[in-house]
Tab-separated table of C-alpha atoms in Angstrom:
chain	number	residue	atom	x	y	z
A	675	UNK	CA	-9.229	-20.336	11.347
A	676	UNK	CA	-8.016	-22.480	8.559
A	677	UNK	CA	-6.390	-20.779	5.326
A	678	UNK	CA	-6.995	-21.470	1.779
A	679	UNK	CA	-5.973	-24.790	0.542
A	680	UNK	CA	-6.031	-26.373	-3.278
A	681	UNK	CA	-5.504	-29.238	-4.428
A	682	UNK	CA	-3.606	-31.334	-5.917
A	683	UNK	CA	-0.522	-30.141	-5.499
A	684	UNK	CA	1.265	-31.280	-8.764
A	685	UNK	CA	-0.805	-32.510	-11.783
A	686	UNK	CA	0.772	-34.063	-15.163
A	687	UNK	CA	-1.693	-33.745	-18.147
A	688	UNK	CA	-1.268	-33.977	-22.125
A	689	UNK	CA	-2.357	-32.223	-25.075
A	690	UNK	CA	-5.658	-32.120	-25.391
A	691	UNK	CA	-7.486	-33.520	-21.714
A	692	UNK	CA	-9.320	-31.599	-19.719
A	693	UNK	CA	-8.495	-30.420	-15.850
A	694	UNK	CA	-9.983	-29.323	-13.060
A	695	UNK	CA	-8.117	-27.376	-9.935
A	696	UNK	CA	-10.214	-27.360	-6.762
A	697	UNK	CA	-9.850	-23.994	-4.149
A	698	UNK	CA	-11.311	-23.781	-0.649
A	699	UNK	CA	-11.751	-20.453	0.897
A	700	UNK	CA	-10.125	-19.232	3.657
A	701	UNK	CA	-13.202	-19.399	6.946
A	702	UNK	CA	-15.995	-16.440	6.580
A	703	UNK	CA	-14.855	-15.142	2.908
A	704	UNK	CA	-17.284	-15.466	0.233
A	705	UNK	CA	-14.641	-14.604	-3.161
A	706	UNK	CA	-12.189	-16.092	-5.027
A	707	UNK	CA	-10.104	-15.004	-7.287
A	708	UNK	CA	-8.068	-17.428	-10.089
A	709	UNK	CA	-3.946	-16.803	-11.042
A	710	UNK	CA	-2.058	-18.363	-13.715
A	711	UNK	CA	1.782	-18.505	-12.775
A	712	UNK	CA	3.840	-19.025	-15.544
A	713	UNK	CA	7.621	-19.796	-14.877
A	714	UNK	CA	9.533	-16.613	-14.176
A	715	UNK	CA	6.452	-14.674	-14.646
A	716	UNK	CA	4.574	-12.336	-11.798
A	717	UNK	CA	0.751	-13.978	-11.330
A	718	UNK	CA	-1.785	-12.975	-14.124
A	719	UNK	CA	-5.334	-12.652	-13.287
A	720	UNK	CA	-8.064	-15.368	-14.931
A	721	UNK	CA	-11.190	-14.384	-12.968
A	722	UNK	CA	-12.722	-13.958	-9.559
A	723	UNK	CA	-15.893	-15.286	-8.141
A	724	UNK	CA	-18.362	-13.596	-5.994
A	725	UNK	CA	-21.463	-15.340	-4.297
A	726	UNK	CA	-21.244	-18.147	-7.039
A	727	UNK	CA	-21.277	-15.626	-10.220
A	728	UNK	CA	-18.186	-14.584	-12.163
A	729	UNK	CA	-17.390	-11.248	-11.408
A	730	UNK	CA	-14.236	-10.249	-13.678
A	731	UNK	CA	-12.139	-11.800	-15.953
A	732	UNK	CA	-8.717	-11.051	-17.411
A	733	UNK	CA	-7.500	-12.018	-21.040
A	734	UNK	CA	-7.549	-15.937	-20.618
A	735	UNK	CA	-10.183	-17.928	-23.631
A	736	UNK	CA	-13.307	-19.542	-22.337
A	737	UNK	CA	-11.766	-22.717	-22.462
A	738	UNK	CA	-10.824	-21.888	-19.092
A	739	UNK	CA	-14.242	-21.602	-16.536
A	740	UNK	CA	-14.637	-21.867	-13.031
A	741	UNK	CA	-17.708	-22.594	-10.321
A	742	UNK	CA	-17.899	-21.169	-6.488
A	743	UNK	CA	-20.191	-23.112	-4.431
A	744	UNK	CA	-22.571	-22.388	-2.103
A	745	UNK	CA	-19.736	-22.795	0.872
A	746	UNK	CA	-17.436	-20.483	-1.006
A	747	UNK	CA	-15.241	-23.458	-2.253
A	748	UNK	CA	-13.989	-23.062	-6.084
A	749	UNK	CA	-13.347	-24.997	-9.006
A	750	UNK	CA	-10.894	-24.265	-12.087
A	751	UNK	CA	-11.214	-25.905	-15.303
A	752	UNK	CA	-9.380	-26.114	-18.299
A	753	UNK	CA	-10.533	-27.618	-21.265
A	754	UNK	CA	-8.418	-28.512	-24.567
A	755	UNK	CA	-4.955	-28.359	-22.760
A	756	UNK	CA	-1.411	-26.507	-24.112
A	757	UNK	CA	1.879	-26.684	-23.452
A	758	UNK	CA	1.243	-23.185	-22.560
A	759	UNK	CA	-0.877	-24.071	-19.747
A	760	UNK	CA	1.961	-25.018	-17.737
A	761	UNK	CA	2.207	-23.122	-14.947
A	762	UNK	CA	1.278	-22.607	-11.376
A	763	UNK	CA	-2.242	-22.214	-10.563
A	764	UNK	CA	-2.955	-19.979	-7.272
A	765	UNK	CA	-6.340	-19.426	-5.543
A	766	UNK	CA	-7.184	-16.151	-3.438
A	767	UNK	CA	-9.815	-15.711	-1.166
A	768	UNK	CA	-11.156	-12.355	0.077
A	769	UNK	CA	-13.684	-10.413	2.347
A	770	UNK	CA	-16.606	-8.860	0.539
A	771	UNK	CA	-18.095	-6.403	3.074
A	772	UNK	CA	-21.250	-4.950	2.211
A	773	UNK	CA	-22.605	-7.146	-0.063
A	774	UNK	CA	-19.881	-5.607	-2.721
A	775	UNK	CA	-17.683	-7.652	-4.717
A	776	UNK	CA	-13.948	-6.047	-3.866
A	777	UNK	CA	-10.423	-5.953	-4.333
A	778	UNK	CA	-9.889	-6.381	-0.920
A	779	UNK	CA	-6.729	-7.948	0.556
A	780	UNK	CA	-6.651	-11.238	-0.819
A	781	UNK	CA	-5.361	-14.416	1.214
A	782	UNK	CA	-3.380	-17.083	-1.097
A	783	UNK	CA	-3.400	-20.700	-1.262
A	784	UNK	CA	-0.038	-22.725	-2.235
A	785	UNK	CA	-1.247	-23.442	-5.563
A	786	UNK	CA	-1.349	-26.485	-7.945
A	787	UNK	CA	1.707	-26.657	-10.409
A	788	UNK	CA	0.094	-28.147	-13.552
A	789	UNK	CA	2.343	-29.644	-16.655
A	790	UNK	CA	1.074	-30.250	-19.417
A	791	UNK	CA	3.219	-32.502	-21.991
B	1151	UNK	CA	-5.956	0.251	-17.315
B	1152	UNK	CA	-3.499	-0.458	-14.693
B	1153	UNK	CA	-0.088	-1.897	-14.551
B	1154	UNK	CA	2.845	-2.262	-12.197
B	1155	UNK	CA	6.564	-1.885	-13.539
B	1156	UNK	CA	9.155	-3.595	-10.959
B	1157	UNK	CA	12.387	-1.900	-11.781
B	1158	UNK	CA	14.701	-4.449	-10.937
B	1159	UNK	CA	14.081	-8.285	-11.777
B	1160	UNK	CA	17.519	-8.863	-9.355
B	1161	UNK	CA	18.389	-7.470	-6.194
B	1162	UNK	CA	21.463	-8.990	-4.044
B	1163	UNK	CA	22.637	-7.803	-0.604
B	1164	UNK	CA	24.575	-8.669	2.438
B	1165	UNK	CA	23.230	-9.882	5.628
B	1166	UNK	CA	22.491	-6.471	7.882
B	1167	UNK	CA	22.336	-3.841	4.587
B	1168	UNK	CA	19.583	-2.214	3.979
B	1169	UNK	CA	16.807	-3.318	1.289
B	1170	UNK	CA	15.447	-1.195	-0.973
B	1171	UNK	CA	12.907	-2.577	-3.822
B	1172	UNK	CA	11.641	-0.778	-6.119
B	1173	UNK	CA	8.157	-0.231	-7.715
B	1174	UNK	CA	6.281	2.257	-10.202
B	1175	UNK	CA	2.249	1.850	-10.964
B	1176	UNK	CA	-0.107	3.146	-13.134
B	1177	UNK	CA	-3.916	3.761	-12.464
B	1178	UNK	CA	-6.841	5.740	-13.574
B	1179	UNK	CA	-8.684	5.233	-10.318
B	1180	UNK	CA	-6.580	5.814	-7.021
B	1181	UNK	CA	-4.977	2.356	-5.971
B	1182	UNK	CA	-4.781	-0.252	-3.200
B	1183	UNK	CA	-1.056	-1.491	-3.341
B	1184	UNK	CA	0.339	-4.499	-2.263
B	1185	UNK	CA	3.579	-6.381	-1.654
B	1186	UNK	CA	4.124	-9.862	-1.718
B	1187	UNK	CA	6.387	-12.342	-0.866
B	1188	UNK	CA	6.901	-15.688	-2.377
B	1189	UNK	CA	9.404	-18.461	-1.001
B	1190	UNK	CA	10.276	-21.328	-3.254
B	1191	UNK	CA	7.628	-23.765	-3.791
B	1192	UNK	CA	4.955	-21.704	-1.385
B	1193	UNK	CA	2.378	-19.505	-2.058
B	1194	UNK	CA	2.280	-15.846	-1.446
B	1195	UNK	CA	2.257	-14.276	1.650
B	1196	UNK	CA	0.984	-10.506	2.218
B	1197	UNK	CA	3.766	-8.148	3.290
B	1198	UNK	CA	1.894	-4.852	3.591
B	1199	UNK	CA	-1.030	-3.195	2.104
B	1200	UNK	CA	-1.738	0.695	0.914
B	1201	UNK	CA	-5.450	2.455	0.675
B	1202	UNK	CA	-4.791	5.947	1.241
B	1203	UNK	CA	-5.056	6.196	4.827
B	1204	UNK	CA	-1.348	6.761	5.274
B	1205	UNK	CA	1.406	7.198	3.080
B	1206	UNK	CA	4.016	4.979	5.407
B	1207	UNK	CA	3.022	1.805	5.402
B	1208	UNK	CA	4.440	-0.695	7.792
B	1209	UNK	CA	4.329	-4.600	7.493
B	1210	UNK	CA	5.366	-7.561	8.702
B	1211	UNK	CA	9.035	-9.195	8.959
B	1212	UNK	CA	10.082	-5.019	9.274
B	1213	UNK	CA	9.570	-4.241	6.010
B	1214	UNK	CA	7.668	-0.960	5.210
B	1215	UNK	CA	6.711	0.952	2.027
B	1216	UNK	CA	6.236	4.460	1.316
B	1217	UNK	CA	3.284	5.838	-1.278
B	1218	UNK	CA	4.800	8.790	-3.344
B	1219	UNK	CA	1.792	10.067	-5.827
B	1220	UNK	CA	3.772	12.069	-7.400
B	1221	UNK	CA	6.538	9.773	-8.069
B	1222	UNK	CA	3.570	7.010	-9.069
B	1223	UNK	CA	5.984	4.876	-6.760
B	1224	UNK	CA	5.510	2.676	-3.971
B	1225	UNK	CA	9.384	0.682	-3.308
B	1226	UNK	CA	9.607	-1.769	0.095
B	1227	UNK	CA	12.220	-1.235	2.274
B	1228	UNK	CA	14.274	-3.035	5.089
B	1229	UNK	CA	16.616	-1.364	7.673
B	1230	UNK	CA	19.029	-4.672	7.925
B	1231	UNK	CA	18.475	-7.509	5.853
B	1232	UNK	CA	18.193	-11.159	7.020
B	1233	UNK	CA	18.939	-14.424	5.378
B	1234	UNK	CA	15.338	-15.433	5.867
B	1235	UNK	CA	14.341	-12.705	3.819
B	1236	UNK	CA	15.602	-14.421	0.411
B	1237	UNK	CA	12.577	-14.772	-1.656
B	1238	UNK	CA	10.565	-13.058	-4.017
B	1239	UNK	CA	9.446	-10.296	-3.961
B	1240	UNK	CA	6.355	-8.989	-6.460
B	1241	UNK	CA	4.435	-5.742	-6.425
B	1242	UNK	CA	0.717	-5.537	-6.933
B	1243	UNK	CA	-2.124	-2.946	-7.976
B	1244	UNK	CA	-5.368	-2.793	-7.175
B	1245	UNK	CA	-8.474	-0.287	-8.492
B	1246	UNK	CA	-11.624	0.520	-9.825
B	1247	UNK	CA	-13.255	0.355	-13.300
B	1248	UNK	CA	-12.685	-2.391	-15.715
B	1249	UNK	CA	-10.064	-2.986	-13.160
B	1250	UNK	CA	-12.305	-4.240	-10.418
B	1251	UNK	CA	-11.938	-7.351	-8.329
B	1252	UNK	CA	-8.571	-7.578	-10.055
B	1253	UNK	CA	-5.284	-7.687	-8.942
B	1254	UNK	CA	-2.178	-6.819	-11.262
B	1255	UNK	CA	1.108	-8.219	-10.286
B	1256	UNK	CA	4.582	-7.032	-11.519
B	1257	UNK	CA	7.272	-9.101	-12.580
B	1258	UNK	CA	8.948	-9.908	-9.598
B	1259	UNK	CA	12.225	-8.903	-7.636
B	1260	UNK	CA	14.709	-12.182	-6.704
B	1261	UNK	CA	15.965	-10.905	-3.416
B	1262	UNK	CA	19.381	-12.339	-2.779
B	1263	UNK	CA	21.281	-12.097	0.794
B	1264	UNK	CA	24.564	-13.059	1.178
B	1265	UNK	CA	26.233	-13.861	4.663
């Protein structure tokens, strides 16, 4: 059973370009969930994905979307970049049971740090 | 609404002392709570999960948490600390309503241990 992995690791971007942050699930679960990790700061939610639709999403603009695929992998991206986009970007994956999005334990990747100059 | 206050951002203790964290939440629905652990430069690792099916909860690495409802507390303890255990330490919420398929993370506990 493999865990979740993202990639890349680290990522240096400027003002203004556009990223994407790529997720893969953790073998048999079909959600993930987004985190923004600012420096110092506990993880704050961006959204979670469920069976390819977004299913929740905390106080972050829309300049920041995502995608699940049909094999549960995720994408992250972040248009129009800040300096206040620096931070470290986690992925989650979880167990739906039931056909029923959840808040069910949910299984970390290592993240992608992401500075933005 | 739900949020998680960790009451200390800074705990230090020598090797073999107990470990005591502490935790308050807040919740209109009744919570799932976590604890996490973070080592520099990894990702976070699940210490031990609560969902009402005991109030003593009991997790990895001998670490264990107790649910007080009344209190609206939930702190992680450790009989005898180890180096290894130096990390981070963050509490996290769980629940229903607006709240759903979201997970609310305090601000994080350094845990220090001293030889």
């Amino acid at each position: 059973e493999t865990g979740v992995t993202q990639s890349p690791t680290h990522l240096i971007k400027t003002r203004g370009q556009q990223v994407t942050l790529r997720c893969s699930s953790q073998s048999g679960h079909n959600t993930v969930s987004w985190y923004q990790q600012a420096l110092g700061q506990g993880p704050q939610f961006i959204f979670q994905y469920y069976r390819e639709e977004e299913n929740g999403r905390g106080n972050f603009p829309p300049r920041f979307s995502g995608l699940q695929f049909p094999n549960y992998s995720s994408e992250l991206n972040v248009n129009a970049l800040e300096l206040d986009d620096s931070a470290l970007y986690l992925c989650a994956s979880s167990l739906a049971p039931r056909g029923i999005a959840s808040t069910d334990t949910q299984y970390f990747g290592p993240g992608t740090r992401l500075t933005v100059l | 609404a739900q949020s998680v206050t960790q009451l200390d951002s800074h705990v230090s203790v020598s090797e073999g002392t107990p470990v005591l964290l502490r935790c308050n939440y807040s919740s209109s629905y009744s919570p799932s709570l976590f604890w996490y652990v973070q080592h520099p430069n990894k990702g976070l690792q699940l210490l031990l999960k609560y969902t009402s099916a005991a109030t003593l909860v009991k997790g990895i690495n001998g670490f264990e948490a107790e649910f007080k409802k009344s209190e609206t507390s939930f702190h992680l303890t450790k009989p005898s600390a180890h180096m290894s255990d130096a990390a981070e330490y963050f509490c996290v919420v769980s629940g229903g309503g607006t709240s759903y398929g979201k997970l609310t993370f305090g601000q994080g506990t350094i845990l220090t241990v001293h030889p």
